[in-house]
Tab-separated table of C-alpha atoms in Angstrom:
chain	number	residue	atom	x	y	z
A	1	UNK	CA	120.806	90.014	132.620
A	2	UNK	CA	122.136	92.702	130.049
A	3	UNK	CA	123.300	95.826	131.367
A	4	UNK	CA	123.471	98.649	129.322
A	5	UNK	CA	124.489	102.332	129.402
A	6	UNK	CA	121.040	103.847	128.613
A	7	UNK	CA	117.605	109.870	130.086
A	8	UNK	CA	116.243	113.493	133.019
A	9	UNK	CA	113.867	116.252	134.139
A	10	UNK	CA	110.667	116.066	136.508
A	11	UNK	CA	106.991	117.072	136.825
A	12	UNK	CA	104.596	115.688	138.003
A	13	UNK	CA	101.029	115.159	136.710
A	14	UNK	CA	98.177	113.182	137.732
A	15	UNK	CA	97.156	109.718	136.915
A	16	UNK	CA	93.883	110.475	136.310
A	17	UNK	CA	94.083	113.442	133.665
A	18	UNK	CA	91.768	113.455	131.224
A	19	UNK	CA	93.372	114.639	127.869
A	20	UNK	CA	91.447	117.712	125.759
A	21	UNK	CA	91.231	117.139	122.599
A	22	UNK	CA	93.029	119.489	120.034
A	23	UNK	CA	93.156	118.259	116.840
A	24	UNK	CA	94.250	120.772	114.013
A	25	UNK	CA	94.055	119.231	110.872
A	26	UNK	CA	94.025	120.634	106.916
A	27	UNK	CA	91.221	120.301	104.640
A	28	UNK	CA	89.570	116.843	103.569
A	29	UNK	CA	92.042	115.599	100.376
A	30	UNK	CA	91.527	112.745	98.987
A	31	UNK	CA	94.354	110.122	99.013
A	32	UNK	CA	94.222	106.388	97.016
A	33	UNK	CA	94.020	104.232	100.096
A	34	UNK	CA	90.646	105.909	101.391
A	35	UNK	CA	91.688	106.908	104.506
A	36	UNK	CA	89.311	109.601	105.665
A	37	UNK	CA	89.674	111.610	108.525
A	38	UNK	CA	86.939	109.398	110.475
A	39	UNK	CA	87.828	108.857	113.987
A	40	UNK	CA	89.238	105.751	115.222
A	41	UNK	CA	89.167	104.814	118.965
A	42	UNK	CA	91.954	102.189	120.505
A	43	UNK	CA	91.610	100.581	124.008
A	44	UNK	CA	95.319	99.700	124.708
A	45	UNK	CA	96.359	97.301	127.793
A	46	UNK	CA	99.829	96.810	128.731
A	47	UNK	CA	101.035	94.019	130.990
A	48	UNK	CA	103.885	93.604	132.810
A	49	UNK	CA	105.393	90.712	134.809
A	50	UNK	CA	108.635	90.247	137.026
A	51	UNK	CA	109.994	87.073	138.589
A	52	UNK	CA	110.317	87.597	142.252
A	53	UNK	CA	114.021	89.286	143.272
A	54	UNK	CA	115.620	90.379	146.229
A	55	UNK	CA	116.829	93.556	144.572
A	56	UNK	CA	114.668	96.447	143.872
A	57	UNK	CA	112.492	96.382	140.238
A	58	UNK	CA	112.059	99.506	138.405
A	59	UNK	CA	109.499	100.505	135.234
A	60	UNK	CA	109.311	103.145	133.239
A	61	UNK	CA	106.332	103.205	130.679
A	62	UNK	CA	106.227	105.389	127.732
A	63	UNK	CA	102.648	107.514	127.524
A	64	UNK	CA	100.894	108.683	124.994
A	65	UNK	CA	101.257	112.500	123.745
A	66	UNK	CA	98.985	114.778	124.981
A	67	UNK	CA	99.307	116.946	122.257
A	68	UNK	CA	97.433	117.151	118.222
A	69	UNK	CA	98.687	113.889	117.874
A	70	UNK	CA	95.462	112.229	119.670
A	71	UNK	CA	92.879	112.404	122.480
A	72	UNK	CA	93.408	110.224	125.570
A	73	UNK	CA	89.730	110.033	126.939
A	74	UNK	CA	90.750	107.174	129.563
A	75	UNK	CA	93.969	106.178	131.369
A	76	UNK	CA	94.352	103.597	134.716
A	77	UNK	CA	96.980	101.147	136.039
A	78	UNK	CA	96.539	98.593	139.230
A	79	UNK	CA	99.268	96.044	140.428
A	80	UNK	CA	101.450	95.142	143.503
A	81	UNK	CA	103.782	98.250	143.398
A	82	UNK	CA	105.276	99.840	146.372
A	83	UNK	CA	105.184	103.392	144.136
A	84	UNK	CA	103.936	104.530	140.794
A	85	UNK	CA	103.484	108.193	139.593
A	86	UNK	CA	103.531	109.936	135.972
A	87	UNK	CA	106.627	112.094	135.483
A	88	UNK	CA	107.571	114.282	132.385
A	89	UNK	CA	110.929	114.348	130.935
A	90	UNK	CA	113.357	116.151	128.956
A	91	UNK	CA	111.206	116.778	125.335
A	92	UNK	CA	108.045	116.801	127.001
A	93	UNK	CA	107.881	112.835	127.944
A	94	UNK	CA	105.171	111.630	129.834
A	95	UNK	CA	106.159	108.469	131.670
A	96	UNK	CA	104.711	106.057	134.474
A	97	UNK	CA	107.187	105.314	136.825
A	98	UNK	CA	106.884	102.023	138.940
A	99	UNK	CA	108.781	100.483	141.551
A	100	UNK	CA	108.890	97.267	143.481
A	101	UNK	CA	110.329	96.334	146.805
A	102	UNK	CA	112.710	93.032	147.088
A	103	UNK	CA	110.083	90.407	147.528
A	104	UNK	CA	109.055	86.892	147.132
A	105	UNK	CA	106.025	87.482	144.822
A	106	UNK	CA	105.893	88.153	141.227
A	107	UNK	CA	105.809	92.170	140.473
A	108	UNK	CA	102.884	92.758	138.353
A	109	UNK	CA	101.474	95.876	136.363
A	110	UNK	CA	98.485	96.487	134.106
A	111	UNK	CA	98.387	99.737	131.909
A	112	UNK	CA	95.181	100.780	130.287
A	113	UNK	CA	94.339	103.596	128.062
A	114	UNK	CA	91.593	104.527	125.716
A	115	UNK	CA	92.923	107.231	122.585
A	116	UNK	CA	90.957	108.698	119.860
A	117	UNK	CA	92.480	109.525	116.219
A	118	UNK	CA	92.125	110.955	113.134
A	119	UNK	CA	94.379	111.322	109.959
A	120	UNK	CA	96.638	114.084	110.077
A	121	UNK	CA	97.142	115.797	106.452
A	122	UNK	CA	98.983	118.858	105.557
A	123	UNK	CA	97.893	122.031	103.305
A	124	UNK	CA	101.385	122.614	101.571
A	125	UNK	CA	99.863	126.145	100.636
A	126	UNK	CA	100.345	128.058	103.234
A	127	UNK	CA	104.127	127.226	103.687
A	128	UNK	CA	106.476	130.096	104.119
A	129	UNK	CA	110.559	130.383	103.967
A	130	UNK	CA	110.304	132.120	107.176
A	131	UNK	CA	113.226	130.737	109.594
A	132	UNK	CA	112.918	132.786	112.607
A	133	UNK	CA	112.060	129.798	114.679
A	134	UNK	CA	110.462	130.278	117.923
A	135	UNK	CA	112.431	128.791	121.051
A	136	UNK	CA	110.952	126.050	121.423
A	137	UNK	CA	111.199	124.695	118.364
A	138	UNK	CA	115.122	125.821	117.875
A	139	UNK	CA	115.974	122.737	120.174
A	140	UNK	CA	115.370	120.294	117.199
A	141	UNK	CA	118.206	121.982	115.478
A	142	UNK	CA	120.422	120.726	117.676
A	143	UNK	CA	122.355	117.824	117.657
A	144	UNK	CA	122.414	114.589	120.307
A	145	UNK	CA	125.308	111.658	120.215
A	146	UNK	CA	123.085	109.894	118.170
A	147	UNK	CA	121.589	113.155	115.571
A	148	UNK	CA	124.736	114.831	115.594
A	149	UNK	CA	125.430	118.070	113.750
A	150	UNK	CA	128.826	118.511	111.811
A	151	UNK	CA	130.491	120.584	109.574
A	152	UNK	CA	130.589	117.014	107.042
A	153	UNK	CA	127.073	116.128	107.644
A	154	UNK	CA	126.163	119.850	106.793
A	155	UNK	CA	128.262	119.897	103.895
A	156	UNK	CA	126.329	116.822	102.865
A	157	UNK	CA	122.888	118.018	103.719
A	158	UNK	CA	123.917	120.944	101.369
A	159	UNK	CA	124.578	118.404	98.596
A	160	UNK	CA	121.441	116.982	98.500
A	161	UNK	CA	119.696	120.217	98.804
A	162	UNK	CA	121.468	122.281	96.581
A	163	UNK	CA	118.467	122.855	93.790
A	164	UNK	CA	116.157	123.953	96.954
A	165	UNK	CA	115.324	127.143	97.405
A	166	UNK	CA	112.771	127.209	100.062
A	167	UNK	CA	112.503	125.016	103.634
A	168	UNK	CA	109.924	122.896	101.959
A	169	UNK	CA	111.460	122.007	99.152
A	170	UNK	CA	114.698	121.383	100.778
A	171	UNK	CA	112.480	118.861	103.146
A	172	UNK	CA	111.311	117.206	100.038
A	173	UNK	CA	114.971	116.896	98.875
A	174	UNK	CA	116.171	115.016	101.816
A	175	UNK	CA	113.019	113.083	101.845
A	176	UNK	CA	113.203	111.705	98.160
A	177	UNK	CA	116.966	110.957	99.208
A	178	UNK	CA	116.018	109.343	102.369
A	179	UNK	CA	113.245	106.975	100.320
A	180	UNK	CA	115.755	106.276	97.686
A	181	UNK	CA	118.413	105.544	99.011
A	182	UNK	CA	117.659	103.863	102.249
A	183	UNK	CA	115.931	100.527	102.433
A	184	UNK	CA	114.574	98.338	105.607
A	185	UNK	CA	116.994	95.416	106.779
A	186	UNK	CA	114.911	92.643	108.602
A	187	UNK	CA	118.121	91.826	109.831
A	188	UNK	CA	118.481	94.618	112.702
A	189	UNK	CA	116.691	94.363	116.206
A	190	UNK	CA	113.595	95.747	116.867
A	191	UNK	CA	113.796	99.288	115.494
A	192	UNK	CA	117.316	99.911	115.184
A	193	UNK	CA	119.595	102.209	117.238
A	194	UNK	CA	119.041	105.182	115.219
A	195	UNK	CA	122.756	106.073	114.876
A	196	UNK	CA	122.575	108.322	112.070
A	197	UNK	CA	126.162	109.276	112.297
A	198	UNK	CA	127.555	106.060	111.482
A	199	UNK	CA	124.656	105.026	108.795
A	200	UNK	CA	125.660	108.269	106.768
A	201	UNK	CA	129.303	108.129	107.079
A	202	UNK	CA	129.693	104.266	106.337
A	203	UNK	CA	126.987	104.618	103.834
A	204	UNK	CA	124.885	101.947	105.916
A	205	UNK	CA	121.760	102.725	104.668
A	206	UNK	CA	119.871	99.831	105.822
A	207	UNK	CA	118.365	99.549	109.089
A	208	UNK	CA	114.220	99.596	110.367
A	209	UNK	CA	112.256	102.347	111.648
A	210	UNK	CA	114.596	104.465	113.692
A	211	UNK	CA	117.605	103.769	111.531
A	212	UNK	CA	115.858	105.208	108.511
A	213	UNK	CA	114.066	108.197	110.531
A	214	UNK	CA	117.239	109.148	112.660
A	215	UNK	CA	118.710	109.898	108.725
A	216	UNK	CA	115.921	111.475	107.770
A	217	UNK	CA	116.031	113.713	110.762
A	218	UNK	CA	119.702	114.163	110.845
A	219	UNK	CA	120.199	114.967	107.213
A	220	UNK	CA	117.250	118.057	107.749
A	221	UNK	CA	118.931	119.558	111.254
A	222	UNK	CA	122.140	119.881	109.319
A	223	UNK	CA	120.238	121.815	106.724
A	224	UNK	CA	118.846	123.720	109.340
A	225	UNK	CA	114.954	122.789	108.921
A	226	UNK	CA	113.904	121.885	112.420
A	227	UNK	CA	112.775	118.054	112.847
A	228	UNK	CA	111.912	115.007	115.211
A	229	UNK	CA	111.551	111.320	115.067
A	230	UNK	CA	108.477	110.417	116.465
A	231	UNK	CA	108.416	106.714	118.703
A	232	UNK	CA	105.287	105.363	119.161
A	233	UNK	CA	103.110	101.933	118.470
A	234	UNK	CA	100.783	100.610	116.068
A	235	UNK	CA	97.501	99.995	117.116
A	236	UNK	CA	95.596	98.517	114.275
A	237	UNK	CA	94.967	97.734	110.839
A	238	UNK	CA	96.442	100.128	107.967
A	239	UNK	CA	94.471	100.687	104.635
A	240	UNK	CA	97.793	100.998	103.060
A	241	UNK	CA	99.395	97.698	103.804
A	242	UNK	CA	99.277	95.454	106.213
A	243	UNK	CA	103.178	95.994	107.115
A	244	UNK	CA	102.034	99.296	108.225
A	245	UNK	CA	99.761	97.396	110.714
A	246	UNK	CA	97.040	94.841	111.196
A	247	UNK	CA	94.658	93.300	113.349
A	248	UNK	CA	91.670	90.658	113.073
A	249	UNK	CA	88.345	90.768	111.992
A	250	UNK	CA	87.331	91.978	115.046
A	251	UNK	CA	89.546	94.696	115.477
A	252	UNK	CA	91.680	93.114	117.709
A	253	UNK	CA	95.776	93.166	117.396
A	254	UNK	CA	98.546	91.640	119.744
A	255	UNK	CA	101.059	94.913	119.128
A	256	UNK	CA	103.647	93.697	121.917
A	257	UNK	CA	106.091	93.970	118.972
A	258	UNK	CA	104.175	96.347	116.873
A	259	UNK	CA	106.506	99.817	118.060
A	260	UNK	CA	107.063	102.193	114.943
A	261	UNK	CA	109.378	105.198	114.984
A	262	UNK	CA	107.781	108.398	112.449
A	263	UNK	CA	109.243	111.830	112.156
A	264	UNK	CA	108.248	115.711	111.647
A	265	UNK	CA	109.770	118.537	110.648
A	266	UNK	CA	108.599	122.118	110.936
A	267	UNK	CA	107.733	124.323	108.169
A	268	UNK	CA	107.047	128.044	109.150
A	269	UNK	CA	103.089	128.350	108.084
A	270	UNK	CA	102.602	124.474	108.636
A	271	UNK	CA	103.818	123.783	111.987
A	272	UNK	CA	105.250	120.155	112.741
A	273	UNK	CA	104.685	118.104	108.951
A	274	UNK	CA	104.269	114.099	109.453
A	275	UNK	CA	106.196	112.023	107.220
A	276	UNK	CA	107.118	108.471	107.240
A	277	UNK	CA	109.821	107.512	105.347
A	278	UNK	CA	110.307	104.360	107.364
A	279	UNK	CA	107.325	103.015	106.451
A	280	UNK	CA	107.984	103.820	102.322
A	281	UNK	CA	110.804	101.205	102.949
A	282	UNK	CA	108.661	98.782	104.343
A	283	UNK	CA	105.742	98.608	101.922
A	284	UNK	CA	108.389	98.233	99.405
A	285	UNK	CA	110.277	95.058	101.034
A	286	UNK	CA	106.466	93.557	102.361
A	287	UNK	CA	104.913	93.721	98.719
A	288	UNK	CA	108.129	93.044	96.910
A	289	UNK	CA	107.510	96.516	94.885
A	290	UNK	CA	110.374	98.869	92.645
A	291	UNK	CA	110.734	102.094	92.637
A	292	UNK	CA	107.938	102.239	89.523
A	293	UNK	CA	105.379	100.695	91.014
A	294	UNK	CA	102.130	103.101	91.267
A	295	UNK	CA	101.580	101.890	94.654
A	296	UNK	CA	104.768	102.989	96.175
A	297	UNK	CA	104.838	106.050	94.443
A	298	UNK	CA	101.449	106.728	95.574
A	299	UNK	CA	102.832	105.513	99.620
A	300	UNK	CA	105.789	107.784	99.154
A	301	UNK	CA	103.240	110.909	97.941
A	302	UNK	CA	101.008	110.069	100.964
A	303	UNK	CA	103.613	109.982	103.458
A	304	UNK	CA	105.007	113.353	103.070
A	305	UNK	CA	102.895	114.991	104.975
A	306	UNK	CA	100.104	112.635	106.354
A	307	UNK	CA	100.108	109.981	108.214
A	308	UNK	CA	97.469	107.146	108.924
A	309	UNK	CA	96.651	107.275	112.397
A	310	UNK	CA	96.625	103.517	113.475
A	311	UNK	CA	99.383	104.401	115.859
A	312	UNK	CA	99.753	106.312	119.074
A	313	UNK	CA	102.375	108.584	119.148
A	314	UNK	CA	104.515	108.235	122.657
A	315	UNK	CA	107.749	110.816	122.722
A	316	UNK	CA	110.595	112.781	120.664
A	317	UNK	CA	113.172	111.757	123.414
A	318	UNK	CA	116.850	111.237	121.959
A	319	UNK	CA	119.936	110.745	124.704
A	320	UNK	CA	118.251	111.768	127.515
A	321	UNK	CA	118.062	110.601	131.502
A	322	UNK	CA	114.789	109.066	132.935
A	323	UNK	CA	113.217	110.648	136.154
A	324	UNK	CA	113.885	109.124	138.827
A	325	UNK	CA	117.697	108.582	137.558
A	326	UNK	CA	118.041	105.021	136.717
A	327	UNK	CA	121.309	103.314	137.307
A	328	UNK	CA	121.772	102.879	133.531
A	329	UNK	CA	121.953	106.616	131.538
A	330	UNK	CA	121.982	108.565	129.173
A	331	UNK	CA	118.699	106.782	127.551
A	332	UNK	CA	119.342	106.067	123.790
A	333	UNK	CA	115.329	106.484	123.093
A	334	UNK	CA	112.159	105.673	125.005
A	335	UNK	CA	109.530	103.667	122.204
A	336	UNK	CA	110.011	100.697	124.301
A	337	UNK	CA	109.398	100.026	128.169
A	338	UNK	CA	112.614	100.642	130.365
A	339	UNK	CA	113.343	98.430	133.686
A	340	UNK	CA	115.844	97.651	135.984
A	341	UNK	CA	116.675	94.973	138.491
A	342	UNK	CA	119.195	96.503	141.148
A	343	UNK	CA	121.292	98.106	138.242
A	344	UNK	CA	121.004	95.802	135.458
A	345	UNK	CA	118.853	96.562	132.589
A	346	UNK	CA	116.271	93.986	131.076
A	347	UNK	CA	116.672	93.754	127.684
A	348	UNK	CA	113.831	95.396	126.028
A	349	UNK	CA	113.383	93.772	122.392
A	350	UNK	CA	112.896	90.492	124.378
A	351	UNK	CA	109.195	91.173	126.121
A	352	UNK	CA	108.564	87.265	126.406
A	353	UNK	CA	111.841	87.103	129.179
A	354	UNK	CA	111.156	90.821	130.475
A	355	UNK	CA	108.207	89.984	130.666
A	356	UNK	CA	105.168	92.450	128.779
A	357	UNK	CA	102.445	92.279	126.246
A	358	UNK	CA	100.712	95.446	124.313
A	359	UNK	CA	97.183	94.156	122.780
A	360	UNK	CA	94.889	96.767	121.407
A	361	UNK	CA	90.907	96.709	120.553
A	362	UNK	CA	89.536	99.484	117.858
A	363	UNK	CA	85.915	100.524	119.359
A	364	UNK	CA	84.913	102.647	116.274
């Protein structure tokens, strides 16, 4: 086993809550994909398998939000636990926590959840250059190990804002930057490690999902524009590309490997904007395009600001500790699930030897 230093904070809530819905969206605008702002209903089941051990087995399972991002109209889980409860962490994680007692039987867990979703879009219009933030959303100004904030990566957000006038346009500034300059590397595991640090100050600008969003991020909190990556999982088939996700026929799609990191920032006027620059990478390496092709000037428009909502949105957590306190922490980030045998941590970008499978089923 791999043991790794890998979050904290508690509340309980209960297993069978039944999510409201509170969608908030802009007006209908038409984009050149056709995605309309039709629902679209996922049934999601997670599995989860452990060989038998004599040491105690813990799980933690990322939730879905229970916030604009989607409606959760169904959530269960059954298996041979000895405890399980939902607990929310630091940035408003929902988790399911599961243990196992030593024991000479497989430990065994099934997740199911049904979410409804609809594109999100943004009205640029009613943007303001207000910056008196409200508390809550001051705490994505401020920097983790990982999203660190610095006099040099200020000096550099400043750079690459320095025509900008207002928050918006300064977000646009680091996002054009972010598009342009970074690019995906098919080389790096699973989603990357997000240390945007290091990818800015060695100039490493390629990397996957978290890599490229961690930058994004980064680069906006050192210009003082509040903003979040967003990890999460696709759930079925894109009308932009099928690197942005894709299932069957029949709506069904194996997404054990399918997790996605977006991001937001917050634009007095607009609330939290969704933008995926990770994804503007991707198309481009999937579909072999350059920077003049319609099509990914047309993905790069549409993802400043909207996002496709294939995917179900799980947490904003960044160097944090789990609840309970594993024996591995701080957490670097939570898209994937977490477990521990005694005090060694199962490598997570391996879910055939952890063992788990995601598989999702669009009902509408």
């Amino acid at each position: 086993m791999q043991r790794r230093t890998f979050l904290k904070t508690t509340a309980t809530l209960s297993s069978a809550a039944i999510l409201a819905p509170h969608f908030a969206f802009a007006k209908e605008e038409t984009n050149p994909f056709g995605i309309t702002k039709t629902p679209r209903k996922f049934s999601v089941t997670n599995n989860y398998s452990f060989n038998p051990s004599q040491e105690i087995t813990q799980l933690w399972v990322p939730l879905p939000k229970d916030e604009s991002y989607h409606q959760v109209v169904a959530f269960s889980y059954k298996g041979n636990f000895s405890e399980a409860k939902i607990v929310k962490n630091e940035y408003d994680t929902r988790v399911l926590y599961v243990k196992w007692d030593k024991s000479d039987n497989k430990s065994e867990l099934e997740v199911n959840f049904d979410v409804i979703m609809q594109e999100r879009t943004t009205d640029f219009s009613k943007a303001t250059s207000n910056t008196n933030y409200p508390s809550d959303i001051k705490v994505y100004l401020e920097g983790t190990k990982h999203i660190p904030i610095t006099e040099g990566l200020t000096k550099y957000a400043n750079e690459i804002t320095k025509n900008a006038k207002t928050p918006l346009e300064k977000a646009q500034a680091i996002y054009d930057w972010t598009v342009t300059t970074m690019y995906r590397d098919e080389s790096v595991v699973g989603c990357g490690i997000g240390d945007a640090n290091k990818s800015i100050e060695e100039k490493i600008y390629g990397g996957k999902c978290t890599d490229i969003s961690s930058v994004f991020v980064c680069l906006l909190r050192n210009a003082g524009i509040p903003a979040r990556e967003i990890f999460g999982i696709r759930a079925g088939q894109s009308k932009i590309s099928n690197a942005c996700g894709k299932a069957n026929d029949k709506g069904f799609a194996d997404i054990t490997g399918a997790q996605h990191c977006r991001a937001e920032f917050y634009v007095d006027g607009l609330g939290w904007v969704p933008t995926d620059p990770a994804d503007v990478t991707k198309v481009k390496l999937a579909e072999k395009l350059n920077n003049e092709d319609k099509k990914l000037k047309d993905t790069k428009e549409y993802f400043f600001g909207s996002w496709e909502m294939n995917w179900v949105a799980f947490n904003s957590a960044r160097d944090f500790v789990l609840t309970p306190k594993p024996a591995q922490y701080p957490l670097n980030m939570l898209g994937y699930p977490y477990a521990e045998v005694g005090e060694d941590a199962l490598d997570y970008y391996k879910p055939k030897e952890f063992v788990y499978t995601y598989t999702s089923q669009e009902r509408i």
